[in-house]
PDB file of C-alpha atoms in Angstrom:
ATOM      1  CA  MET A 913       9.008 -16.594 -23.727  1.00 46.00           C
ATOM      2  CA  PRO A 914       6.549 -17.298 -20.918  1.00 47.00           C
ATOM      3  CA  ASN A 915       4.136 -20.492 -22.055  1.00 47.00           C
ATOM      4  CA  ASP A 916       0.272 -19.219 -22.219  1.00 46.00           C
ATOM      5  CA  ARG A 917      -0.751 -22.308 -20.162  1.00 45.00           C
ATOM      6  CA  SER A 918      -4.431 -22.522 -18.339  1.00 42.00           C
ATOM      7  CA  ASP A 919      -5.030 -20.819 -15.721  1.00 46.00           C
ATOM      8  CA  SER A 920      -5.074 -22.908 -11.851  1.00 43.00           C
ATOM      9  CA  SER A 921      -7.680 -21.559  -9.618  1.00 41.00           C
ATOM     10  CA  ALA A 922      -5.040 -19.287  -8.322  1.00 41.00           C
ATOM     11  CA  ASP A 923      -6.562 -16.466 -10.351  1.00 45.00           C
ATOM     12  CA  ASP A 924      -9.826 -17.344  -9.382  1.00 44.00           C
ATOM     13  CA  PRO A 925     -10.674 -14.639  -6.721  1.00 43.00           C
ATOM     14  CA  GLU A 926     -13.236 -16.282  -4.878  1.00 39.00           C
ATOM     15  CA  SER A 927     -11.078 -19.278  -4.545  1.00 41.00           C
ATOM     16  CA  SER A 928      -8.183 -18.501  -4.044  1.00 43.00           C
ATOM     17  CA  PRO A 929      -8.330 -14.860  -1.699  1.00 43.00           C
ATOM     18  CA  SER A 930      -4.784 -12.732  -1.070  1.00 42.00           C
ATOM     19  CA  SER A 931      -2.841 -13.557   1.891  1.00 41.00           C
ATOM     20  CA  GLN A 932      -3.660 -11.698   4.719  1.00 41.00           C
ATOM     21  CA  ARG A 933      -1.143  -9.593   6.519  1.00 40.00           C
ATOM     22  CA  SER A 934      -0.761  -9.586  10.284  1.00 39.00           C
ATOM     23  CA  ARG A 935      -1.717  -6.378  11.335  1.00 45.00           C
ATOM     24  CA  SER A 936      -1.291  -4.394  14.665  1.00 44.00           C
ATOM     25  CA  PRO A 937      -3.739  -4.777  16.583  1.00 47.00           C
ATOM     26  CA  GLN A 938      -6.763  -2.319  16.712  1.00 46.00           C
ATOM     27  CA  PRO A 939      -8.501  -1.010  20.033  1.00 44.00           C
ATOM     28  CA  SER A 940     -11.943  -2.851  20.320  1.00 42.00           C
ATOM     29  CA  GLN A 941     -13.622  -0.165  21.893  1.00 42.00           C
ATOM     30  CA  PRO A 942     -12.983   2.900  19.733  1.00 40.00           C
ATOM     31  CA  SER A 943     -13.079   6.337  21.750  1.00 40.00           C
ATOM     32  CA  ALA A 944     -17.008   7.659  21.255  1.00 37.00           C
ATOM     33  CA  GLU A 945     -14.459  11.175  20.259  1.00 39.00           C
ATOM     34  CA  ALA A 946     -11.908   8.997  17.822  1.00 40.00           C
ATOM     35  CA  PRO A 947     -12.741  10.932  14.365  1.00 39.00           C
ATOM     36  CA  SER A 948     -15.635   9.011  11.894  1.00 41.00           C
ATOM     37  CA  SER A 949     -13.518   9.280   9.109  1.00 54.00           C
ATOM     38  CA  SER A 950      -9.400   8.718   7.546  1.00 57.00           C
ATOM     39  CA  ALA A 951      -9.954  12.457   6.763  1.00 59.00           C
ATOM     40  CA  SER A 952     -10.963  13.798   9.946  1.00 67.00           C
ATOM     41  CA  ALA A 953      -8.123  12.287  11.498  1.00 63.00           C
ATOM     42  CA  LEU A 954      -5.464  12.942   9.427  1.00 65.00           C
ATOM     43  CA  ALA A 955      -6.165  16.896   9.611  1.00 71.00           C
ATOM     44  CA  ALA A 956      -6.581  16.361  13.582  1.00 73.00           C
ATOM     45  CA  LEU A 957      -2.909  14.103  13.493  1.00 75.00           C
ATOM     46  CA  PRO A 958      -0.532  17.882  13.697  1.00 81.00           C
ATOM     47  CA  ALA A 959      -2.416  18.944  16.588  1.00 84.00           C
ATOM     48  CA  LEU A 960      -2.442  14.995  18.730  1.00 83.00           C
ATOM     49  CA  PHE A 961       1.499  15.478  17.796  1.00 86.00           C
ATOM     50  CA  ALA A 962       1.396  19.734  18.403  1.00 86.00           C
ATOM     51  CA  GLU A 963       1.681  18.594  22.107  1.00 90.00           C
ATOM     52  CA  GLU A 964       5.513  17.328  23.890  1.00 92.00           C
ATOM     53  CA  GLY A 965       3.944  14.609  26.325  1.00 92.00           C
ATOM     54  CA  ARG A 966       1.633  12.993  23.305  1.00 92.00           C
ATOM     55  CA  VAL A 967       5.097  12.646  21.503  1.00 91.00           C
ATOM     56  CA  ARG A 968       6.936  11.880  24.118  1.00 93.00           C
ATOM     57  CA  ALA A 969       4.743   9.182  25.140  1.00 94.00           C
ATOM     58  CA  PHE A 970       4.652   7.600  21.619  1.00 92.00           C
ATOM     59  CA  ALA A 971       7.834   7.169  21.187  1.00 92.00           C
ATOM     60  CA  ALA A 972       8.747   6.160  24.536  1.00 92.00           C
ATOM     61  CA  VAL A 973       5.579   2.951  23.560  1.00 92.00           C
ATOM     62  CA  ALA A 974       6.650   2.711  19.705  1.00 90.00           C
ATOM     63  CA  LEU A 975      10.569   2.069  21.610  1.00 91.00           C
ATOM     64  CA  GLY A 976       9.034  -0.934  23.418  1.00 92.00           C
ATOM     65  CA  ALA A 977       7.123   0.470  26.759  1.00 92.00           C
ATOM     66  CA  GLY A 978       4.528  -1.343  27.254  1.00 91.00           C
ATOM     67  CA  ASP A 979       2.470  -0.414  30.119  1.00 95.00           C
ATOM     68  CA  ALA A 980       2.165   3.444  31.742  1.00 94.00           C
ATOM     69  CA  ALA A 981       4.466   3.225  34.457  1.00 95.00           C
ATOM     70  CA  ARG A 982       7.221   2.055  31.834  1.00 95.00           C
ATOM     71  CA  VAL A 983       6.220   5.137  29.868  1.00 94.00           C
ATOM     72  CA  ALA A 984       6.182   7.823  32.478  1.00 95.00           C
ATOM     73  CA  ARG A 985       9.395   6.527  33.299  1.00 94.00           C
ATOM     74  CA  ALA A 986      10.863   6.909  29.528  1.00 93.00           C
ATOM     75  CA  ALA A 987       9.193   9.929  28.425  1.00 92.00           C
ATOM     76  CA  GLY A 988       9.842  11.766  32.011  1.00 94.00           C
ATOM     77  CA  LEU A 989       6.374  12.232  32.483  1.00 94.00           C
ATOM     78  CA  SER A 990       4.786  12.121  35.585  1.00 95.00           C
ATOM     79  CA  ALA A 991       1.063   9.889  35.854  1.00 94.00           C
ATOM     80  CA  LYS A 992      -1.341  12.369  35.540  1.00 94.00           C
ATOM     81  CA  GLU A 993       0.725  13.702  32.269  1.00 94.00           C
ATOM     82  CA  THR A 994       1.163   9.776  31.096  1.00 94.00           C
ATOM     83  CA  SER A 995      -2.577   8.736  31.758  1.00 94.00           C
ATOM     84  CA  GLY A 996      -4.334  11.977  29.615  1.00 94.00           C
ATOM     85  CA  ALA A 997      -1.234  11.562  26.640  1.00 93.00           C
ATOM     86  CA  LEU A 998      -2.350   8.148  27.011  1.00 94.00           C
ATOM     87  CA  ARG A 999      -5.869   9.078  26.449  1.00 93.00           C
ATOM     88  CA  ARG A1000      -5.885  11.300  23.555  1.00 90.00           C
ATOM     89  CA  LEU A1001      -3.414   8.670  21.592  1.00 91.00           C
ATOM     90  CA  ARG A1002      -5.749   5.510  21.861  1.00 90.00           C
ATOM     91  CA  GLU A1003      -8.423   8.288  20.822  1.00 87.00           C
ATOM     92  CA  GLN A1004      -6.679   8.840  17.642  1.00 85.00           C
ATOM     93  CA  GLY A1005      -6.194   4.871  17.484  1.00 87.00           C
ATOM     94  CA  VAL A1006      -2.399   4.949  16.907  1.00 87.00           C
ATOM     95  CA  VAL A1007      -1.885   3.225  20.020  1.00 91.00           C
ATOM     96  CA  ALA A1008      -3.990   0.276  21.619  1.00 91.00           C
ATOM     97  CA  SER A1009      -2.991  -2.589  23.609  1.00 90.00           C
ATOM     98  CA  GLY A1010      -1.657  -5.432  22.094  1.00 85.00           C
ATOM     99  CA  PRO A1011      -3.335  -9.106  22.889  1.00 84.00           C
ATOM    100  CA  ASP A1012      -0.670  -9.672  26.051  1.00 88.00           C
ATOM    101  CA  GLY A1013      -2.270  -6.517  27.651  1.00 89.00           C
ATOM    102  CA  GLN A1014       1.171  -4.454  26.209  1.00 93.00           C
ATOM    103  CA  LEU A1015       0.830  -1.445  24.581  1.00 93.00           C
ATOM    104  CA  VAL A1016       1.961  -0.895  20.884  1.00 91.00           C
ATOM    105  CA  VAL A1017       1.866   1.319  18.203  1.00 89.00           C
ATOM    106  CA  VAL A1018      -0.833   0.645  15.488  1.00 87.00           C
ATOM    107  CA  HIS A1019       1.389   0.671  12.141  1.00 82.00           C
ATOM    108  CA  ASP A1020      -2.028   0.177   9.794  1.00 79.00           C
ATOM    109  CA  ARG A1021      -3.640   3.175  11.357  1.00 77.00           C
ATOM    110  CA  PHE A1022      -0.461   4.981   9.737  1.00 76.00           C
ATOM    111  CA  ARG A1023      -0.887   3.274   6.590  1.00 74.00           C
ATOM    112  CA  GLU A1024      -4.543   4.454   6.212  1.00 74.00           C
ATOM    113  CA  LEU A1025      -3.708   8.138   6.868  1.00 72.00           C
ATOM    114  CA  ALA A1026      -1.152   7.999   4.304  1.00 71.00           C
ATOM    115  CA  ARG A1027      -3.682   6.388   2.431  1.00 67.00           C
ATOM    116  CA  ALA A1028      -5.899   9.067   2.589  1.00 64.00           C
ATOM    117  CA  ALA A1029      -4.025  11.948   1.882  1.00 62.00           C
ATOM    118  CA  ARG A1030      -2.916  10.757  -1.369  1.00 57.00           C
ATOM    119  CA  PRO A1031      -3.719  12.655  -3.713  1.00 50.00           C
ATOM    120  CA  ALA A1032      -6.800  12.374  -5.866  1.00 44.00           C
ATOM    121  CA  SER A1033      -5.242  13.032  -9.272  1.00 40.00           C
ATOM    122  CA  TRP A1034      -2.291  10.829  -8.079  1.00 45.00           C
ATOM    123  CA  ALA A1035      -4.658   7.662  -8.165  1.00 44.00           C
ATOM    124  CA  PRO A1036      -4.373   5.270  -9.978  1.00 46.00           C
ATOM    125  CA  GLU A1037      -7.161   5.671 -12.479  1.00 44.00           C
ATOM    126  CA  ALA A1038     -10.362   3.334 -11.999  1.00 43.00           C
ATOM    127  CA  PRO A1039     -10.061  -0.020 -14.526  1.00 43.00           C
ATOM    128  CA  ALA A1040     -13.428   1.330 -16.227  1.00 41.00           C
ATOM    129  CA  ALA A1041     -12.248   4.743 -16.878  1.00 39.00           C
ATOM    130  CA  ALA A1042      -9.163   3.456 -18.459  1.00 40.00           C
ATOM    131  CA  GLY A1043     -10.135   2.056 -21.875  1.00 43.00           C
ATOM    132  CA  GLY A1044      -9.806  -0.827 -23.355  1.00 46.00           C
ATOM    133  CA  ASP A1045     -12.117  -3.907 -23.842  1.00 61.00           C
ATOM    134  CA  GLY A1046     -14.686  -5.090 -20.857  1.00 77.00           C
ATOM    135  CA  ARG A1047     -12.563  -8.361 -21.396  1.00 82.00           C
ATOM    136  CA  ALA A1048      -8.913  -6.285 -20.459  1.00 83.00           C
ATOM    137  CA  ASP A1049     -11.203  -4.521 -17.840  1.00 83.00           C
ATOM    138  CA  MET A1050     -12.204  -7.847 -16.350  1.00 87.00           C
ATOM    139  CA  ILE A1051      -9.082  -9.093 -15.682  1.00 86.00           C
ATOM    140  CA  VAL A1052      -7.788  -5.750 -14.633  1.00 87.00           C
ATOM    141  CA  ARG A1053     -10.880  -5.820 -11.963  1.00 84.00           C
ATOM    142  CA  THR A1054      -9.905  -9.111 -10.655  1.00 86.00           C
ATOM    143  CA  PHE A1055      -5.774  -8.619  -9.483  1.00 87.00           C
ATOM    144  CA  VAL A1056      -6.008  -4.988  -9.423  1.00 87.00           C
ATOM    145  CA  ARG A1057      -8.516  -3.443  -6.007  1.00 84.00           C
ATOM    146  CA  ASP A1058      -8.697  -0.315  -4.816  1.00 81.00           C
ATOM    147  CA  GLY A1059      -5.367   0.818  -6.609  1.00 82.00           C
ATOM    148  CA  ARG A1060      -2.992  -1.787  -5.305  1.00 84.00           C
ATOM    149  CA  LEU A1061      -2.068  -4.775  -6.448  1.00 88.00           C
ATOM    150  CA  VAL A1062      -3.618  -8.110  -5.007  1.00 85.00           C
ATOM    151  CA  ARG A1063      -0.968 -10.712  -6.865  1.00 86.00           C
ATOM    152  CA  LEU A1064      -0.248 -11.576 -10.745  1.00 87.00           C
ATOM    153  CA  PRO A1065      -2.424 -14.032 -12.850  1.00 86.00           C
ATOM    154  CA  ALA A1066      -0.723 -17.307 -13.629  1.00 85.00           C
ATOM    155  CA  ARG A1067      -1.195 -16.950 -17.691  1.00 86.00           C
ATOM    156  CA  TRP A1068       0.924 -14.966 -19.804  1.00 86.00           C
ATOM    157  CA  THR A1069      -1.388 -12.619 -21.732  1.00 85.00           C
ATOM    158  CA  ARG A1070      -3.818 -11.824 -18.484  1.00 88.00           C
ATOM    159  CA  LYS A1071      -0.066 -11.110 -16.348  1.00 88.00           C
ATOM    160  CA  LYS A1072       1.036  -8.347 -19.296  1.00 88.00           C
ATOM    161  CA  VAL A1073      -3.282  -6.942 -19.252  1.00 89.00           C
ATOM    162  CA  VAL A1074      -2.269  -6.024 -15.580  1.00 90.00           C
ATOM    163  CA  LEU A1075       1.377  -4.824 -16.090  1.00 90.00           C
ATOM    164  CA  ARG A1076       0.033  -2.513 -18.795  1.00 89.00           C
ATOM    165  CA  HIS A1077      -2.489  -0.968 -16.748  1.00 90.00           C
ATOM    166  CA  ILE A1078      -0.319  -0.320 -14.182  1.00 91.00           C
ATOM    167  CA  ALA A1079       2.360   0.648 -16.350  1.00 90.00           C
ATOM    168  CA  GLU A1080      -0.260   3.223 -18.098  1.00 89.00           C
ATOM    169  CA  GLN A1081      -1.847   4.752 -14.169  1.00 88.00           C
ATOM    170  CA  THR A1082       1.745   5.388 -13.259  1.00 89.00           C
ATOM    171  CA  PHE A1083       4.585   6.240 -16.070  1.00 89.00           C
ATOM    172  CA  ALA A1084       3.471   9.177 -18.405  1.00 89.00           C
ATOM    173  CA  PRO A1085       5.308   7.668 -21.774  1.00 86.00           C
ATOM    174  CA  GLY A1086       8.373   9.319 -22.740  1.00 82.00           C
ATOM    175  CA  VAL A1087       9.461  10.201 -19.440  1.00 88.00           C
ATOM    176  CA  GLU A1088      12.495   9.448 -17.235  1.00 89.00           C
ATOM    177  CA  TYR A1089      12.474   8.566 -14.305  1.00 90.00           C
ATOM    178  CA  PRO A1090      15.194   7.515 -11.687  1.00 91.00           C
ATOM    179  CA  GLU A1091      14.937   4.081 -10.056  1.00 91.00           C
ATOM    180  CA  ARG A1092      14.645   5.429  -6.344  1.00 91.00           C
ATOM    181  CA  THR A1093      10.892   7.292  -7.923  1.00 91.00           C
ATOM    182  CA  VAL A1094      10.024   4.292 -10.067  1.00 91.00           C
ATOM    183  CA  ASP A1095      10.183   2.124  -6.165  1.00 90.00           C
ATOM    184  CA  GLU A1096       8.394   5.001  -4.632  1.00 90.00           C
ATOM    185  CA  LYS A1097       5.753   4.590  -7.378  1.00 89.00           C
ATOM    186  CA  LEU A1098       5.563   0.695  -7.617  1.00 91.00           C
ATOM    187  CA  ARG A1099       5.448   0.598  -3.797  1.00 88.00           C
ATOM    188  CA  ALA A1100       2.228   2.188  -3.972  1.00 88.00           C
ATOM    189  CA  TRP A1101       0.897  -0.675  -5.989  1.00 90.00           C
ATOM    190  CA  CYS A1102       2.823  -3.459  -3.686  1.00 87.00           C
ATOM    191  CA  GLU A1103       0.776  -2.275  -0.449  1.00 84.00           C
ATOM    192  CA  ASP A1104      -0.802  -5.283   1.919  1.00 78.00           C
ATOM    193  CA  GLY A1105      -0.286  -7.657  -1.747  1.00 78.00           C
ATOM    194  CA  GLU A1106       1.688 -10.700  -2.157  1.00 84.00           C
ATOM    195  CA  VAL A1107       4.315  -8.883  -4.516  1.00 84.00           C
ATOM    196  CA  ASP A1108       7.134  -7.030  -3.762  1.00 90.00           C
ATOM    197  CA  HIS A1109       7.627  -3.498  -5.504  1.00 87.00           C
ATOM    198  CA  VAL A1110      11.067  -4.829  -6.768  1.00 90.00           C
ATOM    199  CA  THR A1111       9.509  -7.482  -8.570  1.00 89.00           C
ATOM    200  CA  LEU A1112       6.663  -5.922 -10.253  1.00 90.00           C
ATOM    201  CA  ARG A1113       9.389  -3.380 -11.699  1.00 90.00           C
ATOM    202  CA  ARG A1114      11.199  -6.525 -12.766  1.00 91.00           C
ATOM    203  CA  HIS A1115       8.211  -7.866 -14.725  1.00 89.00           C
ATOM    204  CA  LEU A1116       7.523  -4.211 -15.668  1.00 90.00           C
ATOM    205  CA  VAL A1117      11.170  -4.254 -17.763  1.00 90.00           C
ATOM    206  CA  ASP A1118      11.273  -7.779 -18.855  1.00 88.00           C
ATOM    207  CA  PHE A1119       7.867  -7.243 -20.587  1.00 86.00           C
ATOM    208  CA  GLY A1120       8.412  -4.269 -22.151  1.00 88.00           C
ATOM    209  CA  HIS A1121       6.276  -2.109 -20.442  1.00 88.00           C
ATOM    210  CA  LEU A1122       9.483  -0.137 -18.760  1.00 91.00           C
ATOM    211  CA  ARG A1123      13.181   0.007 -20.497  1.00 90.00           C
ATOM    212  CA  ARG A1124      15.914   0.480 -18.593  1.00 90.00           C
ATOM    213  CA  SER A1125      19.164   2.309 -18.981  1.00 88.00           C
ATOM    214  CA  ASP A1126      21.718   3.444 -16.613  1.00 87.00           C
ATOM    215  CA  GLY A1127      19.026   3.611 -13.552  1.00 85.00           C
ATOM    216  CA  ILE A1128      17.142   5.534 -15.662  1.00 90.00           C
ATOM    217  CA  TYR A1129      13.667   3.918 -16.945  1.00 91.00           C
ATOM    218  CA  ALA A1130      11.218   4.993 -19.194  1.00 90.00           C
ATOM    219  CA  ARG A1131       7.714   3.711 -20.481  1.00 89.00           C
ATOM    220  CA  PRO A1132       7.256   3.522 -23.992  1.00 86.00           C
ATOM    221  CA  ALA A1133       5.024   6.365 -26.181  1.00 77.00           C
ATOM    222  CA  GLU A1134       3.197   2.741 -27.286  1.00 63.00           C
ATOM    223  CA  SER A1135       3.295  -0.521 -25.367  1.00 48.00           C
ATOM    224  CA  ALA A1136       2.940  -4.203 -27.071  1.00 42.00           C
ATOM    225  CA  ARG A1137      -1.008  -5.286 -26.760  1.00 43.00           C
ATOM    226  CA  THR A1138      -1.320  -9.091 -27.091  1.00 38.00           C
ATOM    227  CA  GLY A1139      -5.127 -10.561 -27.076  1.00 37.00           C
ATOM    228  CA  THR A1140      -6.372 -11.518 -22.999  1.00 37.00           C
ATOM    229  CA  ALA A1141      -6.853 -14.934 -23.865  1.00 34.00           C
TER     230      ALA A1141
END
């Protein structure tokens, strides 16, 4: 049984911000024609890749072609076709120039669009709407932001509160989930955070918020609740 010890300053969101991961470079001057929101960009994405030349140019950049000349050779496009394709890819923010001036794929743009595509009914419920006492809500708001787990608290009782919240917002009680489905659901919580989905799954099992049997997981109908000292 873990010890219920006093939290260090690591539990203070002001004194210990979550680690910043390296991100793909973003265009320094977004085009005036670029969509003004993730929703509009998401709607434009199928049209962006509906043209074969843009698909070829994007694939060439993804495979390491760092300038227009190399993109043209790798994609089998003319200089004019390459210029037009790269212009559209830049406008949509999926291709940009890196710090060294080489063309790169902006992977964070796709993550942003993936979040925009998430159904509202799927998104984890806001802590304030989840019910419970204010102390538990405050703990959840400290460690869960925008539907993602920033990090796990050091104190055992607080950790159990956060894990319970994730379990309740992700898994229906009594429903059986294969491990692959559990991992898919937990990856969304772990995006850009300090905890990976495998570690989170193990904690949920260890703290009794998920039960595992022969690769099948289920949330108990009534999760054990503890104090939030």
